[in-house]
Amino acid sequence: DDAVVVRPRRGVALAAGALNTPRLLLASDLGGRRVGQNLHDHPVVPLKLRLSTEAFYRTPGPFAAFSENGAETLWASPGTSVGAFLRSSKCEANAPADLQLTLFAPGQEEPHVDEVLADKEKSREFFVKRDALVTVALLRPQARHSIELNVSDPYGPPLIRRGPQDPTWYQPPRCPESFCRTDTAWVEDSDAAVLLEGIDFVARLTETPPLNGAVDVVDKPPPTDDTARLAWVRARALTNSHWVGTAAMGDRKDDVVDGDLRLRDEPSVVVADASAIPAIPNGNVHTTVLVVAARAAEALLRTSPLYNDWN
């Protein structure tokens, strides 16, 4: 009795994001067999830096002050100090960078800190005046995951099925540290190897003048064999909130949406979010999402009798 039925005259723009758009499609039995597949992100490893001076400290901005008062806000970072793109040894000739470094100065808040420490109170203590954060992100991951409908609660959050699930990763000696958890399988071995190159680069950078003696990496891979070092990376790799790919655009008949972002089995619906992006961009995805949204809007406008007049 509480249901409300709304019938569109021209079409529907679906923009619930790469996690919830496939949930809605699965619950509606739309989109075909590829809905929810191809989920991927820019997996990231956060590294804590200890500085020898307080000169880099910034007074926390409005976001930090607001969150400290106990209010919940959207995650956001109040500015970035510096970033860089790197090419690992795995990059093919003329290929773009496959690693991204982002430095957050002391006093800045960053969601990855909450994830690492699993405690908001501790995360606020993380950014003392001599602590900073650098994140090492993988731009072209091989690992793929999927979204499934929670049949016991179809209106609730969807289920995320991680792709890499090799149980030997979490057994000694491959995972010798207590930090290793079975719920952090966001990367494959090949992904972890590329991330490790970025982590080693940061360590070398801190040992190079003028940074040597001024900056030290607090957390770093164990100086043991490659197996243990890769296990260290896998245990610390986190999601980066750059999810794409779960209602991917393509030319195949079983791709979820076509080149105009229309559902192949229900062309009155266009997907206007990151779920339509088939392969993650080399860097933050916001600009690409805007392009997708603009294309979806144009697809809907074409159904209007005034479209030709506007063009």
PDB file of C-alpha atoms in Angstrom:
ATOM      1  CA  ASP A   1       0.000   0.000   0.000  1.00  0.00           C
ATOM      2  CA  ASP A   2       2.957   2.313   0.496  1.00  0.00           C
ATOM      3  CA  ALA A   3       4.304   1.769  -3.027  1.00  0.00           C
ATOM      4  CA  VAL A   4       4.467   4.762  -5.358  1.00  0.00           C
ATOM      5  CA  VAL A   5       4.582   4.118  -9.102  1.00  0.00           C
ATOM      6  CA  VAL A   6       6.251   6.743 -11.294  1.00  0.00           C
ATOM      7  CA  ARG A   7       6.152   6.271 -15.063  1.00  0.00           C
ATOM      8  CA  PRO A   8       8.679   8.208 -17.167  1.00  0.00           C
ATOM      9  CA  ARG A   9       7.641   9.848 -20.423  1.00  0.00           C
ATOM     10  CA  ARG A  10      11.017   9.707 -22.176  1.00  0.00           C
ATOM     11  CA  GLY A  11      13.468   7.686 -20.128  1.00  0.00           C
ATOM     12  CA  VAL A  12      15.237   7.073 -16.833  1.00  0.00           C
ATOM     13  CA  ALA A  13      18.752   8.116 -15.814  1.00  0.00           C
ATOM     14  CA  LEU A  14      20.190   5.621 -13.347  1.00  0.00           C
ATOM     15  CA  ALA A  15      23.016   7.128 -11.293  1.00  0.00           C
ATOM     16  CA  ALA A  16      23.308   5.214  -8.025  1.00  0.00           C
ATOM     17  CA  GLY A  17      27.055   4.589  -8.291  1.00  0.00           C
ATOM     18  CA  ALA A  18      29.201   1.571  -9.130  1.00  0.00           C
ATOM     19  CA  LEU A  19      27.992  -0.343  -6.059  1.00  0.00           C
ATOM     20  CA  ASN A  20      24.273   0.461  -5.990  1.00  0.00           C
ATOM     21  CA  THR A  21      23.494   0.752  -9.703  1.00  0.00           C
ATOM     22  CA  PRO A  22      24.149  -2.990 -10.201  1.00  0.00           C
ATOM     23  CA  ARG A  23      22.161  -3.714  -7.035  1.00  0.00           C
ATOM     24  CA  LEU A  24      19.131  -1.953  -8.517  1.00  0.00           C
ATOM     25  CA  LEU A  25      19.582  -3.667 -11.871  1.00  0.00           C
ATOM     26  CA  LEU A  26      19.925  -7.086 -10.264  1.00  0.00           C
ATOM     27  CA  ALA A  27      16.828  -6.488  -8.135  1.00  0.00           C
ATOM     28  CA  SER A  28      14.955  -5.458 -11.291  1.00  0.00           C
ATOM     29  CA  ASP A  29      16.277  -8.349 -13.387  1.00  0.00           C
ATOM     30  CA  LEU A  30      17.701  -5.910 -15.935  1.00  0.00           C
ATOM     31  CA  GLY A  31      21.047  -5.566 -17.674  1.00  0.00           C
ATOM     32  CA  GLY A  32      21.909  -9.179 -18.421  1.00  0.00           C
ATOM     33  CA  ARG A  33      24.479 -11.585 -17.037  1.00  0.00           C
ATOM     34  CA  ARG A  34      27.358  -9.108 -16.827  1.00  0.00           C
ATOM     35  CA  VAL A  35      25.649  -6.817 -14.309  1.00  0.00           C
ATOM     36  CA  GLY A  36      27.775  -6.593 -11.173  1.00  0.00           C
ATOM     37  CA  GLN A  37      30.880  -8.072 -12.772  1.00  0.00           C
ATOM     38  CA  ASN A  38      34.136  -6.247 -13.550  1.00  0.00           C
ATOM     39  CA  LEU A  39      34.152  -4.280 -10.278  1.00  0.00           C
ATOM     40  CA  HIS A  40      37.555  -2.655  -9.806  1.00  0.00           C
ATOM     41  CA  ASP A  41      39.181   0.269  -8.078  1.00  0.00           C
ATOM     42  CA  HIS A  42      42.566   1.926  -7.539  1.00  0.00           C
ATOM     43  CA  PRO A  43      43.831  -0.173  -4.611  1.00  0.00           C
ATOM     44  CA  VAL A  44      45.985   1.899  -2.300  1.00  0.00           C
ATOM     45  CA  VAL A  45      48.570   1.295   0.416  1.00  0.00           C
ATOM     46  CA  PRO A  46      48.842   4.129   2.981  1.00  0.00           C
ATOM     47  CA  LEU A  47      52.266   4.775   4.513  1.00  0.00           C
ATOM     48  CA  LYS A  48      52.766   6.752   7.697  1.00  0.00           C
ATOM     49  CA  LEU A  49      55.657   9.222   7.643  1.00  0.00           C
ATOM     50  CA  ARG A  50      57.423  10.591  10.705  1.00  0.00           C
ATOM     51  CA  LEU A  51      58.888  14.087  10.277  1.00  0.00           C
ATOM     52  CA  SER A  52      61.770  15.576  12.234  1.00  0.00           C
ATOM     53  CA  THR A  53      60.118  19.009  12.376  1.00  0.00           C
ATOM     54  CA  GLU A  54      56.703  20.494  13.052  1.00  0.00           C
ATOM     55  CA  ALA A  55      57.172  23.054  10.268  1.00  0.00           C
ATOM     56  CA  PHE A  56      54.820  21.216   7.918  1.00  0.00           C
ATOM     57  CA  TYR A  57      51.904  21.061  10.365  1.00  0.00           C
ATOM     58  CA  ARG A  58      48.637  22.667   9.258  1.00  0.00           C
ATOM     59  CA  THR A  59      45.846  23.653  11.588  1.00  0.00           C
ATOM     60  CA  PRO A  60      42.947  21.303  10.804  1.00  0.00           C
ATOM     61  CA  GLY A  61      40.404  22.901   8.486  1.00  0.00           C
ATOM     62  CA  PRO A  62      36.597  23.132   8.798  1.00  0.00           C
ATOM     63  CA  PHE A  63      36.057  19.465   7.847  1.00  0.00           C
ATOM     64  CA  ALA A  64      38.353  18.208  10.587  1.00  0.00           C
ATOM     65  CA  ALA A  65      36.818  20.545  13.193  1.00  0.00           C
ATOM     66  CA  PHE A  66      33.305  19.564  12.154  1.00  0.00           C
ATOM     67  CA  SER A  67      34.014  15.845  12.418  1.00  0.00           C
ATOM     68  CA  GLU A  68      35.726  16.243  15.783  1.00  0.00           C
ATOM     69  CA  ASN A  69      32.490  17.650  17.200  1.00  0.00           C
ATOM     70  CA  GLY A  70      30.914  14.251  16.719  1.00  0.00           C
ATOM     71  CA  ALA A  71      28.987  14.999  13.542  1.00  0.00           C
ATOM     72  CA  GLU A  72      29.107  12.575  10.653  1.00  0.00           C
ATOM     73  CA  THR A  73      30.035  14.072   7.281  1.00  0.00           C
ATOM     74  CA  LEU A  74      30.784  12.870   3.794  1.00  0.00           C
ATOM     75  CA  TRP A  75      34.390  11.712   3.536  1.00  0.00           C
ATOM     76  CA  ALA A  76      36.567  14.419   2.077  1.00  0.00           C
ATOM     77  CA  SER A  77      40.188  15.506   2.204  1.00  0.00           C
ATOM     78  CA  PRO A  78      40.753  19.229   2.800  1.00  0.00           C
ATOM     79  CA  GLY A  79      43.485  19.593   0.222  1.00  0.00           C
ATOM     80  CA  THR A  80      46.531  17.677  -0.918  1.00  0.00           C
ATOM     81  CA  SER A  81      50.094  18.835  -0.468  1.00  0.00           C
ATOM     82  CA  VAL A  82      51.660  17.162  -3.491  1.00  0.00           C
ATOM     83  CA  GLY A  83      51.128  14.216  -5.816  1.00  0.00           C
ATOM     84  CA  ALA A  84      53.113  12.315  -8.411  1.00  0.00           C
ATOM     85  CA  PHE A  85      52.670   9.680 -11.105  1.00  0.00           C
ATOM     86  CA  LEU A  86      55.273   6.923 -11.504  1.00  0.00           C
ATOM     87  CA  ARG A  87      55.973   4.257 -14.096  1.00  0.00           C
ATOM     88  CA  SER A  88      56.913   0.883 -12.625  1.00  0.00           C
ATOM     89  CA  SER A  89      59.196  -1.644 -14.290  1.00  0.00           C
ATOM     90  CA  LYS A  90      56.030  -3.488 -15.376  1.00  0.00           C
ATOM     91  CA  CYS A  91      54.980  -0.595 -17.632  1.00  0.00           C
ATOM     92  CA  GLU A  92      55.173  -1.307 -21.332  1.00  0.00           C
ATOM     93  CA  ALA A  93      56.968   1.129 -23.631  1.00  0.00           C
ATOM     94  CA  ASN A  94      54.992   4.363 -24.098  1.00  0.00           C
ATOM     95  CA  ALA A  95      52.380   3.221 -21.575  1.00  0.00           C
ATOM     96  CA  PRO A  96      51.096   5.824 -19.090  1.00  0.00           C
ATOM     97  CA  ALA A  97      52.053   5.776 -15.421  1.00  0.00           C
ATOM     98  CA  ASP A  98      50.688   2.887 -13.378  1.00  0.00           C
ATOM     99  CA  LEU A  99      51.302   4.309  -9.880  1.00  0.00           C
ATOM    100  CA  GLN A 100      50.047   7.451  -8.162  1.00  0.00           C
ATOM    101  CA  LEU A 101      51.508   8.972  -5.004  1.00  0.00           C
ATOM    102  CA  THR A 102      49.566  11.453  -2.876  1.00  0.00           C
ATOM    103  CA  LEU A 103      51.033  13.230   0.152  1.00  0.00           C
ATOM    104  CA  PHE A 104      48.836  14.542   2.955  1.00  0.00           C
ATOM    105  CA  ALA A 105      50.551  16.990   5.276  1.00  0.00           C
ATOM    106  CA  PRO A 106      50.259  16.839   9.080  1.00  0.00           C
ATOM    107  CA  GLY A 107      46.930  18.214  10.249  1.00  0.00           C
ATOM    108  CA  GLN A 108      44.990  16.927   7.273  1.00  0.00           C
ATOM    109  CA  GLU A 109      42.376  14.215   7.604  1.00  0.00           C
ATOM    110  CA  GLU A 110      42.181  11.285   5.207  1.00  0.00           C
ATOM    111  CA  PRO A 111      39.678   8.399   5.192  1.00  0.00           C
ATOM    112  CA  HIS A 112      42.389   5.754   4.730  1.00  0.00           C
ATOM    113  CA  VAL A 113      43.609   6.455   8.255  1.00  0.00           C
ATOM    114  CA  ASP A 114      40.271   5.338   9.702  1.00  0.00           C
ATOM    115  CA  GLU A 115      40.463   2.157   7.633  1.00  0.00           C
ATOM    116  CA  VAL A 116      44.001   1.340   8.710  1.00  0.00           C
ATOM    117  CA  LEU A 117      43.448   1.901  12.401  1.00  0.00           C
ATOM    118  CA  ALA A 118      39.787   0.781  12.479  1.00  0.00           C
ATOM    119  CA  ASP A 119      39.199   3.338  15.222  1.00  0.00           C
ATOM    120  CA  LYS A 120      38.117   6.938  14.694  1.00  0.00           C
ATOM    121  CA  GLU A 121      39.516   8.115  18.012  1.00  0.00           C
ATOM    122  CA  LYS A 122      42.919   6.636  17.232  1.00  0.00           C
ATOM    123  CA  SER A 123      42.794   8.059  13.705  1.00  0.00           C
ATOM    124  CA  ARG A 124      42.486  11.570  15.124  1.00  0.00           C
ATOM    125  CA  GLU A 125      45.630  10.954  17.147  1.00  0.00           C
ATOM    126  CA  PHE A 126      47.401   9.722  14.001  1.00  0.00           C
ATOM    127  CA  PHE A 127      47.953  13.188  12.594  1.00  0.00           C
ATOM    128  CA  VAL A 128      50.110  14.641  15.331  1.00  0.00           C
ATOM    129  CA  LYS A 129      52.343  17.529  14.375  1.00  0.00           C
ATOM    130  CA  ARG A 130      55.130  15.319  13.072  1.00  0.00           C
ATOM    131  CA  ASP A 131      53.099  12.683  11.277  1.00  0.00           C
ATOM    132  CA  ALA A 132      52.107  12.758   7.627  1.00  0.00           C
ATOM    133  CA  LEU A 133      50.609  10.273   5.190  1.00  0.00           C
ATOM    134  CA  VAL A 134      51.560   9.207   1.684  1.00  0.00           C
ATOM    135  CA  THR A 135      49.317   6.876  -0.294  1.00  0.00           C
ATOM    136  CA  VAL A 136      50.595   4.602  -3.056  1.00  0.00           C
ATOM    137  CA  ALA A 137      47.776   3.785  -5.503  1.00  0.00           C
ATOM    138  CA  LEU A 138      47.739   1.245  -8.325  1.00  0.00           C
ATOM    139  CA  LEU A 139      46.231   2.738 -11.472  1.00  0.00           C
ATOM    140  CA  ARG A 140      45.762  -0.356 -13.647  1.00  0.00           C
ATOM    141  CA  PRO A 141      44.874  -3.258 -11.327  1.00  0.00           C
ATOM    142  CA  GLN A 142      44.422  -6.784 -12.630  1.00  0.00           C
ATOM    143  CA  ALA A 143      42.141  -7.869  -9.783  1.00  0.00           C
ATOM    144  CA  ARG A 144      38.418  -7.890 -10.533  1.00  0.00           C
ATOM    145  CA  HIS A 145      35.586  -8.237  -8.038  1.00  0.00           C
ATOM    146  CA  SER A 146      31.806  -8.399  -8.301  1.00  0.00           C
ATOM    147  CA  ILE A 147      28.561  -7.121  -6.807  1.00  0.00           C
ATOM    148  CA  GLU A 148      25.797  -9.507  -5.824  1.00  0.00           C
ATOM    149  CA  LEU A 149      22.302  -8.864  -4.595  1.00  0.00           C
ATOM    150  CA  ASN A 150      21.701  -9.659  -0.946  1.00  0.00           C
ATOM    151  CA  VAL A 151      18.610 -11.776  -1.452  1.00  0.00           C
ATOM    152  CA  SER A 152      17.795 -11.699   2.261  1.00  0.00           C
ATOM    153  CA  ASP A 153      17.723  -7.880   2.158  1.00  0.00           C
ATOM    154  CA  PRO A 154      17.470  -6.655  -1.460  1.00  0.00           C
ATOM    155  CA  TYR A 155      16.899  -3.068  -0.286  1.00  0.00           C
ATOM    156  CA  GLY A 156      20.040  -3.096   1.844  1.00  0.00           C
ATOM    157  CA  PRO A 157      23.690  -2.747   0.833  1.00  0.00           C
ATOM    158  CA  PRO A 158      24.852  -5.130  -1.902  1.00  0.00           C
ATOM    159  CA  LEU A 159      27.364  -7.919  -1.326  1.00  0.00           C
ATOM    160  CA  ILE A 160      30.899  -7.333  -2.581  1.00  0.00           C
ATOM    161  CA  ARG A 161      32.687 -10.494  -3.688  1.00  0.00           C
ATOM    162  CA  ARG A 162      36.435 -10.009  -3.803  1.00  0.00           C
ATOM    163  CA  GLY A 163      38.158 -11.658  -6.717  1.00  0.00           C
ATOM    164  CA  PRO A 164      41.531 -12.771  -5.301  1.00  0.00           C
ATOM    165  CA  GLN A 165      40.736 -15.446  -2.731  1.00  0.00           C
ATOM    166  CA  ASP A 166      43.813 -17.665  -2.526  1.00  0.00           C
ATOM    167  CA  PRO A 167      43.752 -19.074   1.054  1.00  0.00           C
ATOM    168  CA  THR A 168      47.508 -19.736   0.978  1.00  0.00           C
ATOM    169  CA  TRP A 169      48.097 -15.976   1.103  1.00  0.00           C
ATOM    170  CA  TYR A 170      47.070 -15.983   4.749  1.00  0.00           C
ATOM    171  CA  GLN A 171      49.101 -18.930   5.961  1.00  0.00           C
ATOM    172  CA  PRO A 172      52.668 -18.872   7.331  1.00  0.00           C
ATOM    173  CA  PRO A 173      55.208 -18.122   6.069  1.00  0.00           C
ATOM    174  CA  ARG A 174      53.465 -16.116   3.328  1.00  0.00           C
ATOM    175  CA  CYS A 175      51.670 -13.989   5.897  1.00  0.00           C
ATOM    176  CA  PRO A 176      53.873 -14.002   9.002  1.00  0.00           C
ATOM    177  CA  GLU A 177      52.371 -10.951  10.675  1.00  0.00           C
ATOM    178  CA  SER A 178      49.297 -10.766  12.870  1.00  0.00           C
ATOM    179  CA  PHE A 179      48.060  -7.808  10.800  1.00  0.00           C
ATOM    180  CA  CYS A 180      47.217 -10.070   7.861  1.00  0.00           C
ATOM    181  CA  ARG A 181      43.467 -10.497   7.470  1.00  0.00           C
ATOM    182  CA  THR A 182      41.425 -12.555   5.051  1.00  0.00           C
ATOM    183  CA  ASP A 183      39.187  -9.595   4.203  1.00  0.00           C
ATOM    184  CA  THR A 184      41.906  -7.527   2.523  1.00  0.00           C
ATOM    185  CA  ALA A 185      42.240  -9.504  -0.708  1.00  0.00           C
ATOM    186  CA  TRP A 186      41.829  -6.489  -2.989  1.00  0.00           C
ATOM    187  CA  VAL A 187      44.916  -7.216  -5.108  1.00  0.00           C
ATOM    188  CA  GLU A 188      46.474 -10.102  -6.976  1.00  0.00           C
ATOM    189  CA  ASP A 189      50.166 -11.000  -6.808  1.00  0.00           C
ATOM    190  CA  SER A 190      50.901  -8.959  -9.935  1.00  0.00           C
ATOM    191  CA  ASP A 191      49.121  -5.946  -8.409  1.00  0.00           C
ATOM    192  CA  ALA A 192      51.019  -6.308  -5.146  1.00  0.00           C
ATOM    193  CA  ALA A 193      54.330  -6.421  -7.031  1.00  0.00           C
ATOM    194  CA  VAL A 194      53.634  -3.077  -8.717  1.00  0.00           C
ATOM    195  CA  LEU A 195      52.490  -1.491  -5.455  1.00  0.00           C
ATOM    196  CA  LEU A 196      55.658  -2.760  -3.796  1.00  0.00           C
ATOM    197  CA  GLU A 197      57.749  -0.852  -6.348  1.00  0.00           C
ATOM    198  CA  GLY A 198      55.915   2.350  -5.409  1.00  0.00           C
ATOM    199  CA  ILE A 199      56.403   1.662  -1.700  1.00  0.00           C
ATOM    200  CA  ASP A 200      60.121   1.019  -2.220  1.00  0.00           C
ATOM    201  CA  PHE A 201      60.357   4.266  -4.209  1.00  0.00           C
ATOM    202  CA  VAL A 202      58.938   6.231  -1.277  1.00  0.00           C
ATOM    203  CA  ALA A 203      61.430   4.573   1.064  1.00  0.00           C
ATOM    204  CA  ARG A 204      64.351   5.463  -1.248  1.00  0.00           C
ATOM    205  CA  LEU A 205      63.050   9.004  -1.584  1.00  0.00           C
ATOM    206  CA  THR A 206      63.101   9.503   2.181  1.00  0.00           C
ATOM    207  CA  GLU A 207      66.750   8.365   2.207  1.00  0.00           C
ATOM    208  CA  THR A 208      67.759  10.919  -0.449  1.00  0.00           C
ATOM    209  CA  PRO A 209      68.925  14.495   0.313  1.00  0.00           C
ATOM    210  CA  PRO A 210      67.386  16.763   1.432  1.00  0.00           C
ATOM    211  CA  LEU A 211      64.766  14.398   2.897  1.00  0.00           C
ATOM    212  CA  ASN A 212      67.201  11.998   4.566  1.00  0.00           C
ATOM    213  CA  GLY A 213      67.208  12.635   8.269  1.00  0.00           C
ATOM    214  CA  ALA A 214      64.052  14.756   7.980  1.00  0.00           C
ATOM    215  CA  VAL A 215      61.517  12.082   6.982  1.00  0.00           C
ATOM    216  CA  ASP A 216      61.227   8.433   7.912  1.00  0.00           C
ATOM    217  CA  VAL A 217      58.722   5.793   6.792  1.00  0.00           C
ATOM    218  CA  VAL A 218      57.204   4.357   9.964  1.00  0.00           C
ATOM    219  CA  ASP A 219      55.557   1.351   8.295  1.00  0.00           C
ATOM    220  CA  LYS A 220      57.475  -0.475   5.601  1.00  0.00           C
ATOM    221  CA  PRO A 221      57.657  -4.022   4.230  1.00  0.00           C
ATOM    222  CA  PRO A 222      59.800  -6.481   6.194  1.00  0.00           C
ATOM    223  CA  PRO A 223      63.379  -6.737   4.907  1.00  0.00           C
ATOM    224  CA  THR A 224      62.954 -10.435   4.180  1.00  0.00           C
ATOM    225  CA  ASP A 225      62.102 -12.490   1.112  1.00  0.00           C
ATOM    226  CA  ASP A 226      59.782 -11.327  -1.685  1.00  0.00           C
ATOM    227  CA  THR A 227      57.007 -13.661  -0.550  1.00  0.00           C
ATOM    228  CA  ALA A 228      56.735 -11.973   2.833  1.00  0.00           C
ATOM    229  CA  ARG A 229      56.990  -8.517   1.265  1.00  0.00           C
ATOM    230  CA  LEU A 230      54.113  -9.244  -1.127  1.00  0.00           C
ATOM    231  CA  ALA A 231      52.069 -10.599   1.777  1.00  0.00           C
ATOM    232  CA  TRP A 232      52.723  -7.332   3.625  1.00  0.00           C
ATOM    233  CA  VAL A 233      51.397  -5.339   0.662  1.00  0.00           C
ATOM    234  CA  ARG A 234      48.294  -7.500   0.245  1.00  0.00           C
ATOM    235  CA  ALA A 235      47.496  -7.181   3.929  1.00  0.00           C
ATOM    236  CA  ARG A 236      47.565  -3.375   3.743  1.00  0.00           C
ATOM    237  CA  ALA A 237      45.981  -2.740   0.357  1.00  0.00           C
ATOM    238  CA  LEU A 238      42.708  -0.848   0.821  1.00  0.00           C
ATOM    239  CA  THR A 239      39.942   0.308  -1.445  1.00  0.00           C
ATOM    240  CA  ASN A 240      40.154   3.851  -2.752  1.00  0.00           C
ATOM    241  CA  SER A 241      36.476   4.725  -3.373  1.00  0.00           C
ATOM    242  CA  HIS A 242      37.125   4.869  -7.138  1.00  0.00           C
ATOM    243  CA  TRP A 243      34.812   1.969  -7.996  1.00  0.00           C
ATOM    244  CA  VAL A 244      33.944   1.460 -11.686  1.00  0.00           C
ATOM    245  CA  GLY A 245      32.859  -1.162 -14.169  1.00  0.00           C
ATOM    246  CA  THR A 246      29.776  -2.966 -12.808  1.00  0.00           C
ATOM    247  CA  ALA A 247      27.418  -1.956 -15.645  1.00  0.00           C
ATOM    248  CA  ALA A 248      30.125  -1.634 -18.257  1.00  0.00           C
ATOM    249  CA  MET A 249      29.697  -0.029 -21.655  1.00  0.00           C
ATOM    250  CA  GLY A 250      30.778  -2.030 -24.694  1.00  0.00           C
ATOM    251  CA  ASP A 251      30.055  -3.219 -28.222  1.00  0.00           C
ATOM    252  CA  ARG A 252      29.280  -6.829 -27.342  1.00  0.00           C
ATOM    253  CA  LYS A 253      25.667  -7.926 -27.223  1.00  0.00           C
ATOM    254  CA  ASP A 254      26.069  -9.062 -23.614  1.00  0.00           C
ATOM    255  CA  ASP A 255      27.647  -5.799 -22.393  1.00  0.00           C
ATOM    256  CA  VAL A 256      25.326  -4.078 -19.952  1.00  0.00           C
ATOM    257  CA  VAL A 257      25.029  -0.749 -21.807  1.00  0.00           C
ATOM    258  CA  ASP A 258      25.761   0.331 -25.370  1.00  0.00           C
ATOM    259  CA  GLY A 259      27.798   3.294 -26.589  1.00  0.00           C
ATOM    260  CA  ASP A 260      24.950   5.647 -25.700  1.00  0.00           C
ATOM    261  CA  LEU A 261      24.833   4.195 -22.163  1.00  0.00           C
ATOM    262  CA  ARG A 262      21.415   2.614 -22.769  1.00  0.00           C
ATOM    263  CA  LEU A 263      20.601  -0.728 -21.201  1.00  0.00           C
ATOM    264  CA  ARG A 264      20.600  -3.296 -23.976  1.00  0.00           C
ATOM    265  CA  ASP A 265      17.468  -4.992 -22.692  1.00  0.00           C
ATOM    266  CA  GLU A 266      15.675  -1.755 -21.683  1.00  0.00           C
ATOM    267  CA  PRO A 267      16.896   1.167 -23.848  1.00  0.00           C
ATOM    268  CA  SER A 268      14.664   3.670 -22.042  1.00  0.00           C
ATOM    269  CA  VAL A 269      17.148   3.439 -19.132  1.00  0.00           C
ATOM    270  CA  VAL A 270      20.568   5.120 -19.378  1.00  0.00           C
ATOM    271  CA  VAL A 271      23.332   4.584 -16.831  1.00  0.00           C
ATOM    272  CA  ALA A 272      24.966   7.870 -15.822  1.00  0.00           C
ATOM    273  CA  ASP A 273      27.628   6.958 -13.287  1.00  0.00           C
ATOM    274  CA  ALA A 274      30.986   5.210 -12.829  1.00  0.00           C
ATOM    275  CA  SER A 275      29.464   1.741 -13.180  1.00  0.00           C
ATOM    276  CA  ALA A 276      29.377   2.298 -16.974  1.00  0.00           C
ATOM    277  CA  ILE A 277      33.158   2.847 -17.199  1.00  0.00           C
ATOM    278  CA  PRO A 278      34.600  -0.449 -18.509  1.00  0.00           C
ATOM    279  CA  ALA A 279      38.233   0.182 -17.509  1.00  0.00           C
ATOM    280  CA  ILE A 280      39.346   2.501 -14.724  1.00  0.00           C
ATOM    281  CA  PRO A 281      41.123   5.735 -15.811  1.00  0.00           C
ATOM    282  CA  ASN A 282      44.731   6.443 -14.886  1.00  0.00           C
ATOM    283  CA  GLY A 283      43.972   8.719 -11.981  1.00  0.00           C
ATOM    284  CA  ASN A 284      40.978  10.020 -10.063  1.00  0.00           C
ATOM    285  CA  VAL A 285      37.740   9.112 -11.828  1.00  0.00           C
ATOM    286  CA  HIS A 286      35.671  12.244 -11.188  1.00  0.00           C
ATOM    287  CA  THR A 287      36.266  13.890 -14.588  1.00  0.00           C
ATOM    288  CA  THR A 288      35.468  10.664 -16.433  1.00  0.00           C
ATOM    289  CA  VAL A 289      32.210  10.333 -14.490  1.00  0.00           C
ATOM    290  CA  LEU A 290      31.232  13.837 -15.607  1.00  0.00           C
ATOM    291  CA  VAL A 291      31.807  12.827 -19.236  1.00  0.00           C
ATOM    292  CA  VAL A 292      29.665   9.716 -18.743  1.00  0.00           C
ATOM    293  CA  ALA A 293      26.895  11.811 -17.169  1.00  0.00           C
ATOM    294  CA  ALA A 294      26.978  14.322 -20.029  1.00  0.00           C
ATOM    295  CA  ARG A 295      26.712  11.539 -22.605  1.00  0.00           C
ATOM    296  CA  ALA A 296      23.808   9.966 -20.733  1.00  0.00           C
ATOM    297  CA  ALA A 297      22.033  13.341 -20.598  1.00  0.00           C
ATOM    298  CA  GLU A 298      22.476  13.753 -24.335  1.00  0.00           C
ATOM    299  CA  ALA A 299      21.057  10.266 -24.933  1.00  0.00           C
ATOM    300  CA  LEU A 300      17.911  11.254 -23.040  1.00  0.00           C
ATOM    301  CA  LEU A 301      17.678  14.603 -24.794  1.00  0.00           C
ATOM    302  CA  ARG A 302      17.648  12.849 -28.162  1.00  0.00           C
ATOM    303  CA  THR A 303      14.231  11.473 -27.259  1.00  0.00           C
ATOM    304  CA  SER A 304      12.834  15.003 -27.111  1.00  0.00           C
ATOM    305  CA  PRO A 305      11.094  16.415 -30.218  1.00  0.00           C
ATOM    306  CA  LEU A 306      12.991  19.662 -29.564  1.00  0.00           C
ATOM    307  CA  TYR A 307      16.434  18.015 -29.732  1.00  0.00           C
ATOM    308  CA  ASN A 308      17.116  19.014 -33.356  1.00  0.00           C
ATOM    309  CA  ASP A 309      16.072  22.598 -32.613  1.00  0.00           C
ATOM    310  CA  TRP A 310      18.579  22.778 -29.752  1.00  0.00           C
ATOM    311  CA  ASN A 311      21.361  21.579 -32.031  1.00  0.00           C
TER     312      ASN A 311
END
